[in-house]
Amino acid sequence: MKIDDFFKLLKKYNVEELEGVRIEGDIEIEIESGANLLPIIQALAQELGMAAYHLARASKILGFPVEQLFGGELKEVMEKKLEKKEELPQELVKAEFKPYKAKFPGKINEVTLGATPKEGGTRKYTITVGGEKSLPFYFFDAEQPHLPVITIDVFDKPVPFPKAVREHYEDVMDNPAEWAKKVVKDFGADMITIHLISTDPLLDDTPIHEAVKTVEDILQAVKCPIVVGGSGNKEKDPLLLEKVAEVAEGERVLLASATLDTDWERIANAAKRHNQVVLAWTQLDINSQKTLNRYLLKKAGLSPDSLVMDPTTAPLGYGLDYAFSNMERIRLAALKGDADLAFPISSGTTNAWGAREAWMKESPISGDTSWGPRELRGPLWEILTGLTLALAGVDIFMMLHPASVAVLKDVISMLGGKSKESVDKDWLVVA
Amino acid sequence: MKAKSPLEIYKFLPQTNCGECGFDTCMSFAAHLLDRSAKPTQCKPLVEQAKKDEKAKKKLQQIEELVAPEIAEVVIGTGDYAVKIGGEDVLHRHELTFFNPTAFFYDIPDSLDDKEIDERCSKVVEYKKFYVGKFLTIEGMAVRCVSGDAKRFREVVKRVAGYGRPMILVSLDANCMKSALEVVADKRPLIYAATEDNWREFLKLALEFKVPVVVRSKDLNTLKSLAVTFRKAGIKDIVLDPVTEPMGEGLRRTFERVIQLRRTAIHEDKDVAYPIMVTPISAWVIEGDDVAKAYWESVIGAIFIVKYADVMIFKSLEPWTVMPLVILRQNIYTDPRVPVQVEPGLRKIGNPDENSPVMITTNFALTYYTVESDLTSAKIDCWLLVLDTGGICVEAAVAGGQFNANGVKELMKQTKIEEKVKHRYLIIPGLAARLKGAIEDETGWKVLVGPIDSGRIKGWLEQNWPPKNGDKP
């Protein structure tokens, strides 16, 4: 018998690896730990069944003094295995699953939004985000002191919403304070975001001193922590947010947003002076985020407990893959010890409504299966956008549709271990 | 995969740089094997040599082993529609890419009448959603024995098999399963499921009919024991179901089980390195109306599309639940290493002539294909200029400066568009409105600002084309 045939023989019996056995050169078989050969062969036999028999037989053919070494015992083992040839196992091979443990050196900074009278503000409660030492909801790796929160959008002038959204806000659209009350009272918002879009020079160009009155009204109307956003105008926003910081003295408002191409220093300085928090917004690029964070922390001297990041939310179907991987990379880098990225993440989940699949009545593309009622698919679009990013590490969701908010809250509370109820019924019996 | 550097693979290659694999050098080929953009069998000299020579054969095998994915690959079904699951190598898509998208199977209980069965099967087979240049589809049917009647189950399985798509057969009763397998085993269905109670019978079935099998247990020690027992008995195609509990603490535990299974498999424990099944259909055991259940089913689906499920069973075939899930899956399984761009230049849509409108968009694949298919669907004949924005969408490219007047001018020059049409009107996307003046200055063409969404171009053209004042600027 040639060594080739020997291999073929082993292959025939599905033997891929022989533990403790090494075959060297052309014909020499070496079995390790010569003094204890029997247990090895028994182990082999157990492992390999028939193959052990053939191994021994082949060894003999190849000139290995098998019988001489094992005597009768081997024969016994071999015969036993032969009898069991066609038999299937009667008992489970007991195996223990030992879960992999991950431990990261880094920790996300904790950032508190809002301030109570005791802390120099007028909020009824504060919200702290961050503090993670593991990936989101990986409680089996490390505790997660704070679960993600949801802030609902309010605008300082009526906006053209998709139908499914509009019907929930029609009654309050021209009164931001009432709008804010509604989202807290009826829709369970943890926080509200007031977008001062009317300040846009291309829209109403509302003067700054007038725009900040809306912020004061909102602070009167609701007692939760708030976010204040500008119009996106690069020149006016820093001036606007500076004034907002001043009128909301000590409230720890989240100022949205500082970007690399605005006067971030002005915004950071205003936040420092009046005890506010800065949202640092970059566009889907981890390195830009790192740069902006460094500027705010090192150049402007912002405290690490006063910085939140918005690395951009591209919606489901329109770049969500980029947004997800960008955030996941940022979070992993932070956990691995990159202090420049160790901040809570905020997501403009409302962007989901920009996807045509969320609002369009029906597909404009011939060949598509009907998209189904938009009243149902719109909110789901926002939920899935948010949920995906929740798994990348988002701490604050800026959202729009009440149904989306309700569902995402449920998911967060369940994955966050806050919901104890469970259902035991098996889906196999579902009607 | 085992290999961590191209050198480890290179040493088993012929090292002749013959180029037959399609790459210039053996080292380059090794690098492509490492990131799984090439297959070992592309090395023709080695494959040929392996047929004659044991040593070469062994080298080929060693390469195959070196580049085999961490998670086993399992094929369900046969022929053109066969679906491959598992085969993953990483925990985070940015580390490489995810490879085999989560396969979607839809519940067909054998309690339905034949008409209802046909309706559901047709929905699965016919489902299509256009996305980035192609239609997304869903994979197959999970036929579930609710009747407890082996004969009925077999009938339904046979009926569903007629649709030619991959199947999962669902029954914990070995007799029912056997009865079904007798008629469809050659279609290579995935059988669901071997448990702590029935595994002996299911092991026998999997061996006898040579079909892939799901092992199921909430207890990960038991699940691993089942997998090890099956593997040792000669079963290679194993799928793990750690049981999907739909809500509350149960959902959290499910999340933990799925993540621990995959993470441990990738890092150290090859005994559990198999594809994972999650069953969003579990949402239907919760109290509530159908919309609430379908919503929750989508939520469970989404969590585990992002986190490691390789195959899923759903109940809802409502398009408003299927569409977001197929798109989420597409997003998560898109290869982050491949830029999503199309060639810039000029495209003819329909049969344009010298009077047809000229429009412009970006070369971001998603934008381009959306615009192209909207125009085609609306049966519009036009010229479409595709601007190189480095694969960035209109809004971001306008903000970031990649969509600029000079670039538009260059593109128009290169494509000689002025020779193709008699008029001098360029329609730009609504999201690029602010570039109107600049483009007019650079090109001397009159710019018309189109709608923000290309789905509305048809209506827009009806209002605005041909331009009211036909005079040339």
mmCIF file of N, CA and C in Angstrom, chain A residues 16-57:
data_model
loop_
_atom_site.group_PDB
_atom_site.id
_atom_site.type_symbol
_atom_site.label_atom_id
_atom_site.label_comp_id
_atom_site.label_asym_id
_atom_site.label_seq_id
_atom_site.Cartn_x
_atom_site.Cartn_y
_atom_site.Cartn_z
ATOM 1 N N GLU A 16 -10.051 13.857 8.807
ATOM 2 C CA GLU A 16 -9.330 15.012 8.292
ATOM 3 C C GLU A 16 -8.087 15.303 9.122
ATOM 4 N N GLU A 17 -8.185 14.960 10.383
ATOM 5 C CA GLU A 17 -7.078 15.300 11.259
ATOM 6 C C GLU A 17 -6.961 14.194 12.315
ATOM 7 N N LEU A 18 -5.758 13.779 12.565
ATOM 8 C CA LEU A 18 -5.548 12.783 13.624
ATOM 9 C C LEU A 18 -4.795 13.441 14.755
ATOM 10 N N GLU A 19 -5.494 13.641 15.841
ATOM 11 C CA GLU A 19 -4.831 14.319 16.949
ATOM 12 C C GLU A 19 -3.783 13.410 17.579
ATOM 13 N N GLY A 20 -2.624 13.950 17.838
ATOM 14 C CA GLY A 20 -1.571 13.169 18.487
ATOM 15 C C GLY A 20 -0.823 12.279 17.531
ATOM 16 N N VAL A 21 -1.217 12.293 16.269
ATOM 17 C CA VAL A 21 -0.549 11.446 15.297
ATOM 18 C C VAL A 21 0.053 12.323 14.212
ATOM 19 N N ARG A 22 1.310 12.058 13.902
ATOM 20 C CA ARG A 22 1.924 12.841 12.849
ATOM 21 C C ARG A 22 2.491 11.882 11.818
ATOM 22 N N ILE A 23 2.263 12.167 10.569
ATOM 23 C CA ILE A 23 2.820 11.315 9.530
ATOM 24 C C ILE A 23 3.917 12.082 8.826
ATOM 25 N N GLU A 24 5.105 11.477 8.852
ATOM 26 C CA GLU A 24 6.243 12.185 8.271
ATOM 27 C C GLU A 24 6.851 11.361 7.156
ATOM 28 N N GLY A 25 7.462 12.096 6.200
ATOM 29 C CA GLY A 25 8.156 11.430 5.102
ATOM 30 C C GLY A 25 7.215 10.546 4.324
ATOM 31 N N ASP A 26 7.735 9.472 3.797
ATOM 32 C CA ASP A 26 6.920 8.639 2.939
ATOM 33 C C ASP A 26 6.222 7.511 3.668
ATOM 34 N N ILE A 27 6.923 6.875 4.568
ATOM 35 C CA ILE A 27 6.319 5.675 5.140
ATOM 36 C C ILE A 27 6.371 5.621 6.659
ATOM 37 N N GLU A 28 6.967 6.630 7.234
ATOM 38 C CA GLU A 28 7.166 6.510 8.664
ATOM 39 C C GLU A 28 5.992 7.117 9.426
ATOM 40 N N ILE A 29 5.430 6.375 10.363
ATOM 41 C CA ILE A 29 4.366 6.933 11.186
ATOM 42 C C ILE A 29 4.885 7.066 12.601
ATOM 43 N N GLU A 30 4.696 8.260 13.126
ATOM 44 C CA GLU A 30 5.208 8.486 14.464
ATOM 45 C C GLU A 30 4.033 8.757 15.394
ATOM 46 N N ILE A 31 3.946 8.012 16.438
ATOM 47 C CA ILE A 31 2.903 8.289 17.409
ATOM 48 C C ILE A 31 3.562 8.835 18.665
ATOM 49 N N GLU A 32 3.089 10.010 19.073
ATOM 50 C CA GLU A 32 3.730 10.695 20.193
ATOM 51 C C GLU A 32 3.424 10.025 21.529
ATOM 52 N N SER A 33 4.202 10.349 22.506
ATOM 53 C CA SER A 33 4.113 9.851 23.889
ATOM 54 C C SER A 33 3.962 8.331 23.926
ATOM 55 N N GLY A 34 5.016 7.684 23.491
ATOM 56 C CA GLY A 34 5.050 6.240 23.321
ATOM 57 C C GLY A 34 4.604 5.403 24.516
ATOM 58 N N ALA A 35 4.812 5.888 25.720
ATOM 59 C CA ALA A 35 4.483 5.081 26.892
ATOM 60 C C ALA A 35 2.978 4.912 27.059
ATOM 61 N N ASN A 36 2.209 5.870 26.547
ATOM 62 C CA ASN A 36 0.767 5.817 26.777
ATOM 63 C C ASN A 36 -0.016 5.642 25.489
ATOM 64 N N LEU A 37 0.292 4.612 24.790
ATOM 65 C CA LEU A 37 -0.298 4.484 23.459
ATOM 66 C C LEU A 37 -1.773 4.103 23.487
ATOM 67 N N LEU A 38 -2.130 3.289 24.436
ATOM 68 C CA LEU A 38 -3.497 2.772 24.408
ATOM 69 C C LEU A 38 -4.561 3.863 24.544
ATOM 70 N N PRO A 39 -4.411 4.740 25.546
ATOM 71 C CA PRO A 39 -5.420 5.801 25.665
ATOM 72 C C PRO A 39 -5.537 6.632 24.381
ATOM 73 N N ILE A 40 -4.399 6.817 23.721
ATOM 74 C CA ILE A 40 -4.453 7.611 22.483
ATOM 75 C C ILE A 40 -5.277 6.884 21.442
ATOM 76 N N ILE A 41 -4.968 5.620 21.295
ATOM 77 C CA ILE A 41 -5.696 4.858 20.293
ATOM 78 C C ILE A 41 -7.177 4.777 20.659
ATOM 79 N N GLN A 42 -7.458 4.653 21.950
ATOM 80 C CA GLN A 42 -8.863 4.603 22.356
ATOM 81 C C GLN A 42 -9.563 5.932 22.046
ATOM 82 N N ALA A 43 -8.842 6.996 22.334
ATOM 83 C CA ALA A 43 -9.408 8.305 22.039
ATOM 84 C C ALA A 43 -9.643 8.447 20.534
ATOM 85 N N LEU A 44 -8.656 7.961 19.812
ATOM 86 C CA LEU A 44 -8.789 7.999 18.358
ATOM 87 C C LEU A 44 -10.001 7.199 17.915
ATOM 88 N N ALA A 45 -10.111 6.036 18.504
ATOM 89 C CA ALA A 45 -11.200 5.150 18.126
ATOM 90 C C ALA A 45 -12.537 5.809 18.402
ATOM 91 N N GLN A 46 -12.598 6.410 19.558
ATOM 92 C CA GLN A 46 -13.831 7.091 19.936
ATOM 93 C C GLN A 46 -14.141 8.199 18.926
ATOM 94 N N GLU A 47 -13.103 8.966 18.624
ATOM 95 C CA GLU A 47 -13.245 10.086 17.709
ATOM 96 C C GLU A 47 -13.570 9.625 16.301
ATOM 97 N N LEU A 48 -12.894 8.598 15.907
ATOM 98 C CA LEU A 48 -12.894 8.300 14.479
ATOM 99 C C LEU A 48 -13.598 7.017 14.090
ATOM 100 N N GLY A 49 -14.025 6.286 15.063
ATOM 101 C CA GLY A 49 -14.764 5.073 14.731
ATOM 102 C C GLY A 49 -13.976 4.155 13.823
ATOM 103 N N MET A 50 -14.556 3.873 12.713
ATOM 104 C CA MET A 50 -13.954 2.953 11.773
ATOM 105 C C MET A 50 -12.541 3.332 11.359
ATOM 106 N N ALA A 51 -12.310 4.626 11.302
ATOM 107 C CA ALA A 51 -11.020 5.076 10.802
ATOM 108 C C ALA A 51 -9.867 4.541 11.642
ATOM 109 N N ALA A 52 -10.095 4.420 12.939
ATOM 110 C CA ALA A 52 -9.041 3.941 13.814
ATOM 111 C C ALA A 52 -8.617 2.533 13.410
ATOM 112 N N TYR A 53 -9.620 1.749 13.108
ATOM 113 C CA TYR A 53 -9.349 0.389 12.683
ATOM 114 C C TYR A 53 -8.488 0.402 11.429
ATOM 115 N N HIS A 54 -8.919 1.239 10.482
ATOM 116 C CA HIS A 54 -8.171 1.297 9.232
ATOM 117 C C HIS A 54 -6.800 1.893 9.414
ATOM 118 N N LEU A 55 -6.720 2.832 10.360
ATOM 119 C CA LEU A 55 -5.426 3.429 10.638
ATOM 120 C C LEU A 55 -4.474 2.345 11.120
ATOM 121 N N ALA A 56 -4.955 1.560 12.057
ATOM 122 C CA ALA A 56 -4.119 0.512 12.608
ATOM 123 C C ALA A 56 -3.759 -0.506 11.517
ATOM 124 N N ARG A 57 -4.787 -0.862 10.754
ATOM 125 C CA ARG A 57 -4.538 -1.840 9.698
ATOM 126 C C ARG A 57 -3.535 -1.281 8.688
#
